[in-house]
CSV table of C-alpha atoms in Angstrom, one decimal:
chain,number,residue,atom,x,y,z
A,1,UNK,CA,-50.3,39.7,6.3
A,2,UNK,CA,-51.7,41.0,3.1
A,3,UNK,CA,-49.6,44.1,3.4
A,4,UNK,CA,-46.4,42.1,3.8
A,5,UNK,CA,-47.4,40.0,0.9
A,6,UNK,CA,-48.0,43.0,-1.3
A,7,UNK,CA,-44.8,44.8,-0.3
A,8,UNK,CA,-42.6,41.7,-0.2
A,9,UNK,CA,-41.3,42.9,3.1
A,10,UNK,CA,-40.1,40.6,6.0
A,11,UNK,CA,-43.2,39.7,8.2
A,12,UNK,CA,-42.8,41.2,11.7
A,13,UNK,CA,-45.0,41.3,14.8
A,14,UNK,CA,-46.3,44.8,14.0
A,15,UNK,CA,-45.0,47.1,11.3
A,16,UNK,CA,-45.3,50.2,13.6
A,17,UNK,CA,-44.7,49.0,17.1
A,18,UNK,CA,-42.6,45.7,17.1
A,19,UNK,CA,-40.0,44.6,14.7
A,20,UNK,CA,-39.8,41.0,15.9
A,21,UNK,CA,-39.4,38.9,12.8
A,22,UNK,CA,-42.0,36.1,12.6
A,23,UNK,CA,-40.8,32.5,12.3
A,24,UNK,CA,-42.3,29.7,10.3
A,25,UNK,CA,-43.9,28.5,13.5
A,26,UNK,CA,-45.4,31.9,14.2
A,27,UNK,CA,-47.0,31.8,10.8
A,28,UNK,CA,-48.4,28.3,11.5
A,29,UNK,CA,-50.1,29.7,14.6
A,30,UNK,CA,-51.8,32.5,12.7
A,31,UNK,CA,-55.2,31.5,11.2
A,32,UNK,CA,-54.1,31.7,7.5
A,33,UNK,CA,-55.3,29.8,4.5
A,34,UNK,CA,-52.9,27.2,3.2
A,35,UNK,CA,-52.6,29.3,0.0
A,36,UNK,CA,-51.6,32.5,1.8
A,37,UNK,CA,-49.3,30.5,4.1
A,38,UNK,CA,-47.4,29.1,1.1
A,39,UNK,CA,-47.2,32.6,-0.5
A,40,UNK,CA,-45.8,34.4,2.6
A,41,UNK,CA,-43.5,31.6,3.7
A,42,UNK,CA,-40.6,32.6,1.3
A,43,UNK,CA,-40.6,36.1,2.9
A,44,UNK,CA,-39.7,34.7,6.3
A,45,UNK,CA,-36.0,35.3,7.0
A,46,UNK,CA,-35.4,33.7,10.4
A,47,UNK,CA,-35.1,30.0,10.2
A,48,UNK,CA,-35.8,29.1,13.8
A,49,UNK,CA,-37.8,25.9,14.2
A,50,UNK,CA,-40.4,25.2,16.9
A,51,UNK,CA,-39.6,22.6,19.5
A,52,UNK,CA,-41.7,19.5,20.1
A,53,UNK,CA,-42.7,19.3,23.8
A,54,UNK,CA,-42.5,15.5,23.8
A,55,UNK,CA,-39.2,14.5,22.1
A,56,UNK,CA,-37.5,17.9,22.6
A,57,UNK,CA,-36.3,17.9,19.0
A,58,UNK,CA,-37.1,20.8,16.7
A,59,UNK,CA,-39.6,20.5,13.9
A,60,UNK,CA,-39.1,21.5,10.2
A,61,UNK,CA,-42.2,23.3,9.0
A,62,UNK,CA,-43.3,23.4,5.4
A,63,UNK,CA,-47.1,23.2,5.9
A,64,UNK,CA,-49.4,24.8,8.5
A,65,UNK,CA,-50.1,21.6,10.3
A,66,UNK,CA,-46.6,20.1,10.3
A,67,UNK,CA,-45.9,20.8,14.0
A,68,UNK,CA,-49.2,19.6,15.3
A,69,UNK,CA,-49.0,16.4,13.1
A,70,UNK,CA,-45.5,15.8,14.5
A,71,UNK,CA,-46.6,16.1,18.1
A,72,UNK,CA,-49.6,13.9,17.6
A,73,UNK,CA,-47.4,11.1,16.1
A,74,UNK,CA,-44.5,11.6,18.5
A,75,UNK,CA,-44.1,8.9,21.1
A,76,UNK,CA,-40.6,9.0,22.5
A,77,UNK,CA,-41.4,6.3,25.0
A,78,UNK,CA,-41.5,3.9,22.0
A,79,UNK,CA,-38.1,4.9,20.6
A,80,UNK,CA,-34.9,3.0,21.2
A,81,UNK,CA,-31.4,4.3,20.2
A,82,UNK,CA,-29.7,2.1,17.6
A,83,UNK,CA,-26.5,0.6,18.9
A,84,UNK,CA,-24.7,1.4,15.7
A,85,UNK,CA,-25.9,4.8,14.4
A,86,UNK,CA,-27.4,6.1,17.7
A,87,UNK,CA,-30.5,7.3,15.9
A,88,UNK,CA,-33.8,6.8,17.9
A,89,UNK,CA,-35.8,4.1,16.2
A,90,UNK,CA,-39.4,2.9,16.8
A,91,UNK,CA,-39.3,-0.3,18.8
A,92,UNK,CA,-41.4,-2.2,16.2
A,93,UNK,CA,-38.8,-1.4,13.4
A,94,UNK,CA,-35.7,-1.6,15.6
A,95,UNK,CA,-34.5,-5.1,14.6
A,96,UNK,CA,-34.7,-4.4,10.9
A,97,UNK,CA,-33.0,-1.0,11.3
A,98,UNK,CA,-30.2,-2.6,13.5
A,99,UNK,CA,-29.5,-5.3,11.0
A,100,UNK,CA,-29.2,-2.8,8.2
A,101,UNK,CA,-26.8,-0.7,10.2
A,102,UNK,CA,-24.7,-3.7,11.1
A,103,UNK,CA,-24.1,-4.6,7.5
A,104,UNK,CA,-23.6,-1.0,6.4
A,105,UNK,CA,-20.6,0.2,8.4
A,106,UNK,CA,-19.8,3.2,6.0
A,107,UNK,CA,-23.3,4.7,6.3
A,108,UNK,CA,-23.8,4.8,10.0
A,109,UNK,CA,-22.5,8.3,10.7
A,110,UNK,CA,-24.3,9.7,7.6
A,111,UNK,CA,-27.6,8.3,9.1
A,112,UNK,CA,-26.9,10.2,12.3
A,113,UNK,CA,-26.0,13.4,10.5
A,114,UNK,CA,-29.2,13.1,8.4
A,115,UNK,CA,-31.3,12.5,11.5
A,116,UNK,CA,-29.9,15.5,13.3
A,117,UNK,CA,-30.0,17.8,10.3
A,118,UNK,CA,-33.8,18.4,10.3
A,119,UNK,CA,-34.1,18.5,14.1
A,120,UNK,CA,-31.9,21.4,15.1
A,121,UNK,CA,-33.2,24.8,16.3
A,122,UNK,CA,-31.7,26.5,13.3
A,123,UNK,CA,-30.7,24.8,10.0
A,124,UNK,CA,-27.1,24.0,9.6
A,125,UNK,CA,-25.2,22.3,6.7
A,126,UNK,CA,-24.5,18.6,6.7
A,127,UNK,CA,-20.8,19.2,6.8
A,128,UNK,CA,-21.2,21.3,9.9
A,129,UNK,CA,-23.2,18.7,11.7
A,130,UNK,CA,-20.7,16.0,10.7
A,131,UNK,CA,-17.7,18.1,11.8
A,132,UNK,CA,-19.4,18.8,15.2
A,133,UNK,CA,-20.1,15.1,15.8
A,134,UNK,CA,-16.5,14.1,14.9
A,135,UNK,CA,-15.1,16.7,17.3
A,136,UNK,CA,-17.4,15.5,20.1
A,137,UNK,CA,-16.3,11.9,19.6
A,138,UNK,CA,-12.6,12.9,19.7
A,139,UNK,CA,-13.1,14.6,23.1
A,140,UNK,CA,-15.5,12.2,24.8
A,141,UNK,CA,-15.0,8.8,23.1
A,142,UNK,CA,-18.4,7.8,24.1
A,143,UNK,CA,-21.9,7.1,22.7
A,144,UNK,CA,-23.4,10.1,20.9
A,145,UNK,CA,-26.9,11.1,21.9
A,146,UNK,CA,-28.6,13.1,19.1
A,147,UNK,CA,-30.7,15.1,21.5
A,148,UNK,CA,-27.6,16.3,23.4
A,149,UNK,CA,-26.1,17.5,20.1
A,150,UNK,CA,-29.3,19.4,19.2
A,151,UNK,CA,-29.5,21.0,22.7
A,152,UNK,CA,-25.9,22.1,22.6
A,153,UNK,CA,-26.2,23.6,19.1
A,154,UNK,CA,-29.4,25.4,20.2
A,155,UNK,CA,-27.3,27.4,22.8
A,156,UNK,CA,-25.6,29.1,19.9
A,157,UNK,CA,-28.8,30.0,18.0
A,158,UNK,CA,-28.1,30.4,14.3
A,159,UNK,CA,-24.3,30.7,14.6
A,160,UNK,CA,-22.3,27.6,14.2
A,161,UNK,CA,-19.8,27.4,17.1
A,162,UNK,CA,-16.9,25.9,15.1
A,163,UNK,CA,-14.8,27.0,12.2
A,164,UNK,CA,-14.7,24.3,9.5
A,165,UNK,CA,-11.5,23.7,7.6
A,166,UNK,CA,-11.6,25.3,4.1
A,167,UNK,CA,-9.6,25.3,1.0
A,168,UNK,CA,-9.5,27.8,-2.0
A,169,UNK,CA,-10.6,26.5,-5.3
A,170,UNK,CA,-7.7,26.5,-7.8
A,171,UNK,CA,-9.9,28.2,-10.5
A,172,UNK,CA,-12.3,30.7,-8.9
A,173,UNK,CA,-10.1,31.1,-5.7
A,174,UNK,CA,-13.2,31.1,-3.5
A,175,UNK,CA,-12.9,29.5,-0.1
A,176,UNK,CA,-14.9,26.3,0.2
A,177,UNK,CA,-15.5,23.6,2.8
A,178,UNK,CA,-13.2,20.6,2.1
A,179,UNK,CA,-16.3,18.5,1.4
A,180,UNK,CA,-17.1,20.9,-1.4
A,181,UNK,CA,-13.7,20.5,-3.0
A,182,UNK,CA,-12.9,17.8,-5.6
A,183,UNK,CA,-9.3,16.5,-5.7
A,184,UNK,CA,-8.2,15.2,-9.1
A,185,UNK,CA,-6.0,12.2,-9.7
A,186,UNK,CA,-3.3,14.1,-11.5
A,187,UNK,CA,0.3,14.2,-10.0
A,188,UNK,CA,-0.3,17.7,-8.7
A,189,UNK,CA,-3.6,16.7,-7.1
A,190,UNK,CA,-5.3,19.9,-8.3
A,191,UNK,CA,-8.4,20.9,-6.3
A,192,UNK,CA,-11.6,22.5,-7.7
A,193,UNK,CA,-14.9,23.4,-6.2
A,194,UNK,CA,-17.7,21.3,-7.8
A,195,UNK,CA,-19.2,24.3,-9.6
A,196,UNK,CA,-15.9,24.9,-11.4
A,197,UNK,CA,-15.4,21.2,-12.0
A,198,UNK,CA,-18.8,21.1,-13.8
A,199,UNK,CA,-18.1,24.3,-15.8
A,200,UNK,CA,-14.8,23.0,-16.9
A,201,UNK,CA,-16.4,19.8,-18.3
A,202,UNK,CA,-19.1,21.8,-20.0
A,203,UNK,CA,-16.6,24.1,-21.7
A,204,UNK,CA,-14.4,21.3,-22.9
A,205,UNK,CA,-17.5,19.4,-24.3
A,206,UNK,CA,-18.6,22.5,-26.1
A,207,UNK,CA,-15.1,22.8,-27.6
A,208,UNK,CA,-15.1,19.1,-28.6
A,209,UNK,CA,-12.1,18.4,-26.3
A,210,UNK,CA,-11.2,15.4,-24.2
A,211,UNK,CA,-12.2,16.0,-20.6
A,212,UNK,CA,-9.2,16.8,-18.5
A,213,UNK,CA,-8.3,18.4,-15.2
A,214,UNK,CA,-9.1,22.1,-15.5
A,215,UNK,CA,-5.5,23.1,-14.9
A,216,UNK,CA,-3.4,20.3,-16.5
A,217,UNK,CA,-3.6,17.7,-19.3
A,218,UNK,CA,-4.6,14.8,-17.0
A,219,UNK,CA,-7.4,12.9,-18.6
A,220,UNK,CA,-10.4,12.4,-16.4
A,221,UNK,CA,-11.3,8.8,-15.5
A,222,UNK,CA,-14.8,7.3,-15.2
A,223,UNK,CA,-14.8,7.3,-11.4
A,224,UNK,CA,-13.9,11.0,-11.3
A,225,UNK,CA,-16.7,11.9,-13.6
A,226,UNK,CA,-19.2,9.9,-11.5
A,227,UNK,CA,-18.4,12.3,-8.6
A,228,UNK,CA,-19.9,15.3,-10.5
A,229,UNK,CA,-22.7,16.8,-8.4
A,230,UNK,CA,-25.2,17.0,-11.2
A,231,UNK,CA,-28.3,15.0,-12.3
A,232,UNK,CA,-27.8,11.4,-13.3
A,233,UNK,CA,-28.8,12.1,-16.9
A,234,UNK,CA,-26.3,14.9,-17.2
A,235,UNK,CA,-23.6,12.7,-15.6
A,236,UNK,CA,-24.3,9.8,-18.0
A,237,UNK,CA,-24.1,12.2,-20.9
A,238,UNK,CA,-20.7,13.4,-19.8
A,239,UNK,CA,-19.4,9.8,-19.2
A,240,UNK,CA,-20.6,8.7,-22.7
A,241,UNK,CA,-18.9,11.8,-24.2
A,242,UNK,CA,-15.6,10.9,-22.6
A,243,UNK,CA,-15.9,7.3,-23.7
A,244,UNK,CA,-16.4,8.4,-27.3
A,245,UNK,CA,-13.5,10.9,-27.1
A,246,UNK,CA,-11.3,8.0,-25.8
A,247,UNK,CA,-12.2,6.0,-28.9
A,248,UNK,CA,-11.5,8.9,-31.2
A,249,UNK,CA,-8.2,9.6,-29.6
A,250,UNK,CA,-7.2,6.0,-29.9
A,251,UNK,CA,-8.3,5.7,-33.5
A,252,UNK,CA,-6.3,8.7,-34.5
A,253,UNK,CA,-3.0,7.6,-33.0
A,254,UNK,CA,-1.1,4.6,-31.8
A,255,UNK,CA,-2.2,4.6,-28.2
A,256,UNK,CA,-3.6,1.4,-26.7
A,257,UNK,CA,-7.1,1.1,-25.3
A,258,UNK,CA,-9.0,-1.5,-23.4
A,259,UNK,CA,-12.7,-1.8,-24.1
A,260,UNK,CA,-15.3,-3.7,-22.2
A,261,UNK,CA,-16.1,-6.9,-24.1
A,262,UNK,CA,-19.8,-6.7,-23.2
A,263,UNK,CA,-21.4,-5.9,-26.6
A,264,UNK,CA,-24.1,-3.8,-24.9
A,265,UNK,CA,-21.5,-1.6,-23.1
A,266,UNK,CA,-19.4,1.3,-24.5
A,267,UNK,CA,-16.9,1.7,-21.6
A,268,UNK,CA,-13.2,2.0,-22.5
A,269,UNK,CA,-10.1,3.4,-21.0
A,270,UNK,CA,-6.4,4.0,-21.8
A,271,UNK,CA,-4.2,1.7,-19.7
A,272,UNK,CA,-0.7,2.7,-18.7
A,273,UNK,CA,0.6,-0.4,-20.4
A,274,UNK,CA,-1.8,-2.1,-22.8
A,275,UNK,CA,0.5,-5.2,-22.9
A,276,UNK,CA,0.2,-5.9,-19.2
A,277,UNK,CA,-2.0,-8.7,-17.8
A,278,UNK,CA,-4.3,-7.4,-15.1
A,279,UNK,CA,-7.9,-7.6,-13.8
A,280,UNK,CA,-10.3,-5.1,-15.3
A,281,UNK,CA,-13.7,-4.2,-13.8
A,282,UNK,CA,-15.9,-2.2,-16.2
A,283,UNK,CA,-17.0,1.0,-14.4
A,284,UNK,CA,-20.3,1.0,-16.4
A,285,UNK,CA,-21.7,-2.6,-16.3
A,286,UNK,CA,-19.4,-4.1,-13.7
A,287,UNK,CA,-18.2,-6.8,-16.1
A,288,UNK,CA,-14.9,-8.4,-14.8
A,289,UNK,CA,-12.4,-9.5,-17.5
A,290,UNK,CA,-8.8,-10.1,-18.4
A,291,UNK,CA,-7.0,-7.1,-20.0
A,292,UNK,CA,-5.4,-9.3,-22.7
A,293,UNK,CA,-7.9,-12.0,-23.7
A,294,UNK,CA,-11.2,-10.3,-22.6
A,295,UNK,CA,-12.3,-13.6,-21.0
A,296,UNK,CA,-13.5,-13.9,-17.4
A,297,UNK,CA,-10.4,-12.8,-15.3
A,298,UNK,CA,-8.1,-15.7,-14.4
A,299,UNK,CA,-5.6,-15.6,-11.5
A,300,UNK,CA,-2.2,-17.4,-11.7
A,301,UNK,CA,-3.0,-18.5,-15.3
A,302,UNK,CA,-1.8,-17.5,-18.7
A,303,UNK,CA,-4.5,-16.7,-21.3
A,304,UNK,CA,-3.5,-19.6,-23.5
A,305,UNK,CA,-3.8,-22.1,-20.5
A,306,UNK,CA,-7.4,-21.2,-19.8
A,307,UNK,CA,-8.9,-23.5,-22.6
A,308,UNK,CA,-6.9,-26.5,-21.4
A,309,UNK,CA,-7.9,-25.9,-17.7
A,310,UNK,CA,-11.6,-25.5,-18.7
A,311,UNK,CA,-11.5,-28.7,-20.7
A,312,UNK,CA,-9.8,-30.6,-17.9
A,313,UNK,CA,-12.3,-29.4,-15.3
A,314,UNK,CA,-15.3,-30.2,-17.6
A,315,UNK,CA,-14.1,-33.8,-18.1
A,316,UNK,CA,-13.5,-34.2,-14.3
A,317,UNK,CA,-17.0,-33.0,-13.4
A,318,UNK,CA,-18.8,-34.8,-16.2
A,319,UNK,CA,-17.2,-38.3,-16.0
A,320,UNK,CA,-13.8,-38.6,-14.5
A,321,UNK,CA,-14.7,-37.7,-10.9
A,322,UNK,CA,-17.0,-40.8,-10.6
A,323,UNK,CA,-14.5,-43.0,-12.4
A,324,UNK,CA,-11.6,-41.9,-10.2
A,325,UNK,CA,-13.5,-42.3,-6.9
A,326,UNK,CA,-14.7,-45.8,-8.0
A,327,UNK,CA,-11.2,-47.0,-8.7
A,328,UNK,CA,-9.9,-45.4,-5.5
A,329,UNK,CA,-12.7,-47.1,-3.5
A,330,UNK,CA,-11.5,-50.5,-4.7
A,331,UNK,CA,-8.1,-49.9,-3.2
A,332,UNK,CA,-9.0,-47.8,-0.1
A,333,UNK,CA,-12.1,-48.3,2.1
A,334,UNK,CA,-12.1,-44.6,3.1
A,335,UNK,CA,-13.0,-43.7,-0.5
A,336,UNK,CA,-16.2,-45.8,-0.3
A,337,UNK,CA,-17.8,-43.1,1.9
A,338,UNK,CA,-16.7,-40.4,-0.6
A,339,UNK,CA,-18.1,-42.4,-3.5
A,340,UNK,CA,-21.5,-42.8,-1.8
A,341,UNK,CA,-21.6,-39.1,-1.2
A,342,UNK,CA,-20.7,-38.4,-4.9
A,343,UNK,CA,-23.6,-40.6,-6.0
A,344,UNK,CA,-26.0,-38.7,-3.7
A,345,UNK,CA,-24.9,-35.3,-5.0
A,346,UNK,CA,-24.7,-36.4,-8.7
A,347,UNK,CA,-28.2,-35.2,-9.4
A,348,UNK,CA,-27.6,-31.9,-7.7
A,349,UNK,CA,-24.5,-31.4,-9.9
A,350,UNK,CA,-26.5,-31.8,-13.1
A,351,UNK,CA,-27.1,-28.1,-13.7
A,352,UNK,CA,-23.5,-27.2,-12.9
A,353,UNK,CA,-22.3,-29.9,-15.4
A,354,UNK,CA,-24.6,-28.7,-18.1
A,355,UNK,CA,-23.4,-25.1,-17.7
A,356,UNK,CA,-19.8,-26.4,-17.9
A,357,UNK,CA,-20.7,-28.4,-21.0
A,358,UNK,CA,-21.9,-25.3,-22.7
A,359,UNK,CA,-18.8,-23.4,-21.6
A,360,UNK,CA,-16.5,-26.2,-22.9
A,361,UNK,CA,-18.3,-26.5,-26.2
A,362,UNK,CA,-18.1,-22.8,-26.7
A,363,UNK,CA,-14.4,-22.9,-26.0
A,364,UNK,CA,-13.9,-25.7,-28.5
A,365,UNK,CA,-15.8,-23.8,-31.2
A,366,UNK,CA,-13.8,-20.7,-30.4
A,367,UNK,CA,-10.5,-22.5,-30.7
A,368,UNK,CA,-11.5,-24.0,-34.1
A,369,UNK,CA,-12.5,-20.5,-35.4
A,370,UNK,CA,-9.4,-18.8,-34.2
A,371,UNK,CA,-7.2,-21.5,-35.7
A,372,UNK,CA,-8.8,-20.9,-39.1
A,373,UNK,CA,-9.1,-17.1,-39.0
A,374,UNK,CA,-6.9,-15.5,-36.4
A,375,UNK,CA,-3.2,-14.6,-35.7
A,376,UNK,CA,-1.2,-13.1,-32.9
A,377,UNK,CA,-0.4,-9.4,-32.8
A,378,UNK,CA,3.5,-9.3,-33.0
A,379,UNK,CA,3.6,-6.6,-30.3
A,380,UNK,CA,1.2,-7.6,-27.5
A,381,UNK,CA,0.3,-11.2,-28.5
A,382,UNK,CA,-3.4,-10.5,-28.5
A,383,UNK,CA,-5.5,-12.6,-30.9
A,384,UNK,CA,-6.4,-10.5,-34.0
A,385,UNK,CA,-8.6,-11.2,-37.0
A,386,UNK,CA,-8.5,-9.7,-40.5
A,387,UNK,CA,-12.1,-9.2,-41.6
A,388,UNK,CA,-11.3,-8.0,-45.1
A,389,UNK,CA,-9.1,-5.5,-47.0
A,390,UNK,CA,-5.4,-5.3,-47.3
A,391,UNK,CA,-2.7,-6.8,-45.0
A,392,UNK,CA,-2.1,-3.5,-43.1
A,393,UNK,CA,-3.3,-3.9,-39.6
A,394,UNK,CA,-3.7,-1.9,-36.3
A,395,UNK,CA,-4.1,-4.0,-33.1
A,396,UNK,CA,-7.5,-3.2,-31.7
A,397,UNK,CA,-9.3,-1.6,-34.6
A,398,UNK,CA,-9.8,-1.5,-38.4
A,399,UNK,CA,-6.8,0.0,-40.2
A,400,UNK,CA,-8.8,2.9,-41.5
A,401,UNK,CA,-10.7,3.4,-38.3
A,402,UNK,CA,-13.8,2.0,-36.7
A,403,UNK,CA,-14.6,-1.3,-35.0
A,404,UNK,CA,-12.7,-0.4,-31.9
A,405,UNK,CA,-11.7,-3.3,-29.5
A,406,UNK,CA,-9.1,-3.8,-26.9
A,407,UNK,CA,-5.6,-3.6,-28.4
A,408,UNK,CA,-2.2,-2.1,-28.1
A,409,UNK,CA,-2.7,0.3,-31.1
A,410,UNK,CA,0.5,-0.8,-32.9
A,411,UNK,CA,0.8,-1.2,-36.7
A,412,UNK,CA,1.8,-4.4,-38.4
A,413,UNK,CA,1.1,-6.4,-41.5
A,414,UNK,CA,-1.0,-9.6,-41.6
A,415,UNK,CA,2.0,-11.5,-43.1
A,416,UNK,CA,4.1,-10.6,-40.0
A,417,UNK,CA,1.7,-12.1,-37.6
A,418,UNK,CA,2.1,-15.7,-36.5
A,419,UNK,CA,-0.8,-18.1,-37.1
A,420,UNK,CA,-2.9,-18.8,-34.0
A,421,UNK,CA,-2.1,-22.1,-32.5
A,422,UNK,CA,-5.2,-23.8,-31.1
A,423,UNK,CA,-5.3,-25.9,-28.0
A,424,UNK,CA,-5.4,-29.6,-29.0
A,425,UNK,CA,-8.9,-31.0,-28.4
A,426,UNK,CA,-8.6,-34.1,-26.2
A,427,UNK,CA,-10.9,-36.8,-24.9
A,428,UNK,CA,-11.9,-37.7,-21.3
A,429,UNK,CA,-9.7,-40.8,-21.5
A,430,UNK,CA,-6.7,-38.7,-21.9
A,431,UNK,CA,-7.4,-36.9,-18.6
A,432,UNK,CA,-7.9,-40.3,-16.9
A,433,UNK,CA,-4.3,-41.2,-17.9
A,434,UNK,CA,-3.1,-38.0,-16.1
A,435,UNK,CA,-4.9,-38.8,-12.8
A,436,UNK,CA,-3.0,-40.5,-10.0
A,437,UNK,CA,-3.1,-44.3,-10.2
A,438,UNK,CA,-5.6,-45.8,-7.7
A,439,UNK,CA,-3.0,-47.7,-5.9
A,440,UNK,CA,-0.5,-44.8,-5.5
A,441,UNK,CA,-0.2,-43.0,-2.1
A,442,UNK,CA,-1.8,-39.6,-1.8
A,443,UNK,CA,0.5,-36.7,-2.5
A,444,UNK,CA,0.8,-34.2,0.3
A,445,UNK,CA,0.7,-30.5,-0.7
A,446,UNK,CA,2.8,-29.1,2.1
A,447,UNK,CA,1.7,-25.7,3.6
A,448,UNK,CA,-1.5,-25.8,1.4
A,449,UNK,CA,-4.7,-25.7,3.4
A,450,UNK,CA,-8.2,-26.7,2.1
A,451,UNK,CA,-10.7,-23.9,2.4
A,452,UNK,CA,-13.4,-26.5,3.1
A,453,UNK,CA,-12.0,-28.6,5.9
A,454,UNK,CA,-9.0,-26.4,6.8
A,455,UNK,CA,-6.7,-29.4,6.7
A,456,UNK,CA,-3.5,-29.9,4.6
A,457,UNK,CA,-4.4,-30.8,1.1
A,458,UNK,CA,-3.8,-34.5,0.2
A,459,UNK,CA,-4.3,-36.1,-3.2
A,460,UNK,CA,-5.5,-33.9,-6.1
A,461,UNK,CA,-5.6,-30.2,-5.3
A,462,UNK,CA,-8.4,-28.0,-6.8
A,463,UNK,CA,-7.6,-24.3,-7.4
A,464,UNK,CA,-10.3,-21.9,-8.6
A,465,UNK,CA,-8.6,-19.8,-11.3
A,466,UNK,CA,-11.2,-17.0,-11.1
A,467,UNK,CA,-10.8,-16.3,-7.4
A,468,UNK,CA,-7.8,-14.7,-5.7
A,469,UNK,CA,-7.5,-17.7,-3.4
A,470,UNK,CA,-9.8,-20.7,-3.2
A,471,UNK,CA,-8.5,-24.2,-2.7
A,472,UNK,CA,-10.2,-27.5,-2.0
A,473,UNK,CA,-9.0,-31.1,-1.4
A,474,UNK,CA,-10.4,-34.3,-2.9
A,475,UNK,CA,-12.6,-34.9,0.1
A,476,UNK,CA,-14.3,-31.5,-0.1
A,477,UNK,CA,-14.2,-30.5,-3.7
A,478,UNK,CA,-17.5,-31.9,-5.0
A,479,UNK,CA,-19.6,-30.4,-2.1
A,480,UNK,CA,-17.7,-27.1,-2.0
A,481,UNK,CA,-17.4,-26.5,-5.8
A,482,UNK,CA,-21.1,-27.2,-6.2
A,483,UNK,CA,-21.9,-24.6,-3.5
A,484,UNK,CA,-19.5,-22.2,-5.2
A,485,UNK,CA,-21.2,-22.9,-8.5
A,486,UNK,CA,-24.6,-22.1,-7.0
A,487,UNK,CA,-23.3,-18.8,-5.6
A,488,UNK,CA,-21.9,-17.9,-9.0
A,489,UNK,CA,-25.3,-18.5,-10.6
A,490,UNK,CA,-27.0,-16.5,-7.9
A,491,UNK,CA,-24.8,-13.5,-8.6
A,492,UNK,CA,-25.3,-13.9,-12.4
A,493,UNK,CA,-21.7,-14.8,-13.0
A,494,UNK,CA,-20.2,-17.3,-15.4
A,495,UNK,CA,-19.3,-20.6,-13.9
A,496,UNK,CA,-15.8,-20.7,-12.3
A,497,UNK,CA,-13.3,-23.2,-13.5
A,498,UNK,CA,-10.9,-25.2,-11.2
A,499,UNK,CA,-7.4,-26.3,-12.0
A,500,UNK,CA,-6.5,-29.9,-11.1
A,501,UNK,CA,-3.0,-30.0,-9.6
A,502,UNK,CA,-1.7,-33.5,-9.2
A,503,UNK,CA,1.7,-32.6,-7.6
A,504,UNK,CA,3.3,-29.6,-6.0
A,505,UNK,CA,5.8,-29.5,-9.0
A,506,UNK,CA,2.9,-29.1,-11.4
A,507,UNK,CA,1.8,-26.0,-9.5
A,508,UNK,CA,5.2,-24.3,-10.2
A,509,UNK,CA,4.8,-24.9,-13.9
A,510,UNK,CA,1.9,-22.4,-14.1
A,511,UNK,CA,3.8,-19.4,-12.9
């Protein structure tokens, strides 16, 4: 062994009489020191792994004792195949593993691939194992047994029996497995290997350029940069660079930009239409907000309606729900049960009401401030503020650069902009006047079903403006909105606001 180590030649059975190349397992059977084993291991060319006599899988060897330790710990009689990913799992850990697989539908095949990857007779690539499994499932349409996959591959030794689909990189023109090709979001769907993708980004950064597709001007998005196969630190550096270049590009021209309103976040992107109302999810901090007003995103609601709806909901939760139910109970015995339930849950609703109070008070102060200091951009109607300087304005940033926020990027003068019109601050009594009279029959909202009891909504209808679709009736709203509030709090979200809809005709007015 010392001769092979000194000459750096491939270790064989006997240099003069037998050219059989030693495997890692062969080395493990020779009485070597751990130090010499580690030194000579890189010289071994054949990658054949030894087979465990108990489980019949093959064992990856990195240390002298790896095979023996595996055999000692191997108890196939205690292993149960998972019904989802098919991987053999120790019986004592089976239930936890099964529950994890049940909730993670996308990762099941990857678990199977990872399991087989280190147990084949010869090492193969993950793409090859995955491709082999997919073809087996197409042919047999049955449960996959990892051992049968390993045994079938062992028949071909170190030659993979199938030809994987490949594609040439558009830059280096080398043939790559499809899994090693990145497809850009440009109209032409250009395709690069990940090595060329990384090199393209590095070159553009060194040249102080915006990161684009290597073969066209398409600007790379955050999600595409996150696919780079580099270290997390390198990836974050590239993402931050692109965010800054987006700002610089916006500040030097009249293009619109949308920036995450989270003060601790730097994410921004150039929308196709900066004047369009749509839901934005920050790709860096996951903050969800409205593209126009930067507030928590609101469905089926104009930005200027949000303050009124918030006020109305706060008054209802704080005082008017109890008052309404009390008056209704005097006219209708069925409401007496609902009133009793309200009184029982009143204490449980205290935290929700306090959070709504803070949101309402913040909204009131915000409206007062904007009425005194802000105006509307003449182009996109966003609320803008002049901090100081002359009357020349650019929507979304200071006129001479800096302080970049969401905006359409258009120029205007402060004198051109209309004064911000604040929402009139009302009192709870005014909401009481808008509620249905206690003696009036309940309005039926045809074809509208409550998500709590699954019955047609009668009376006041409660719509969550921050959910795609969530509707409750009078009977369910306190219990269900409280549960929804607790779920928002658990997820670290701002409290959701519900719109009170008295009649079906009022619903139409919001669209």
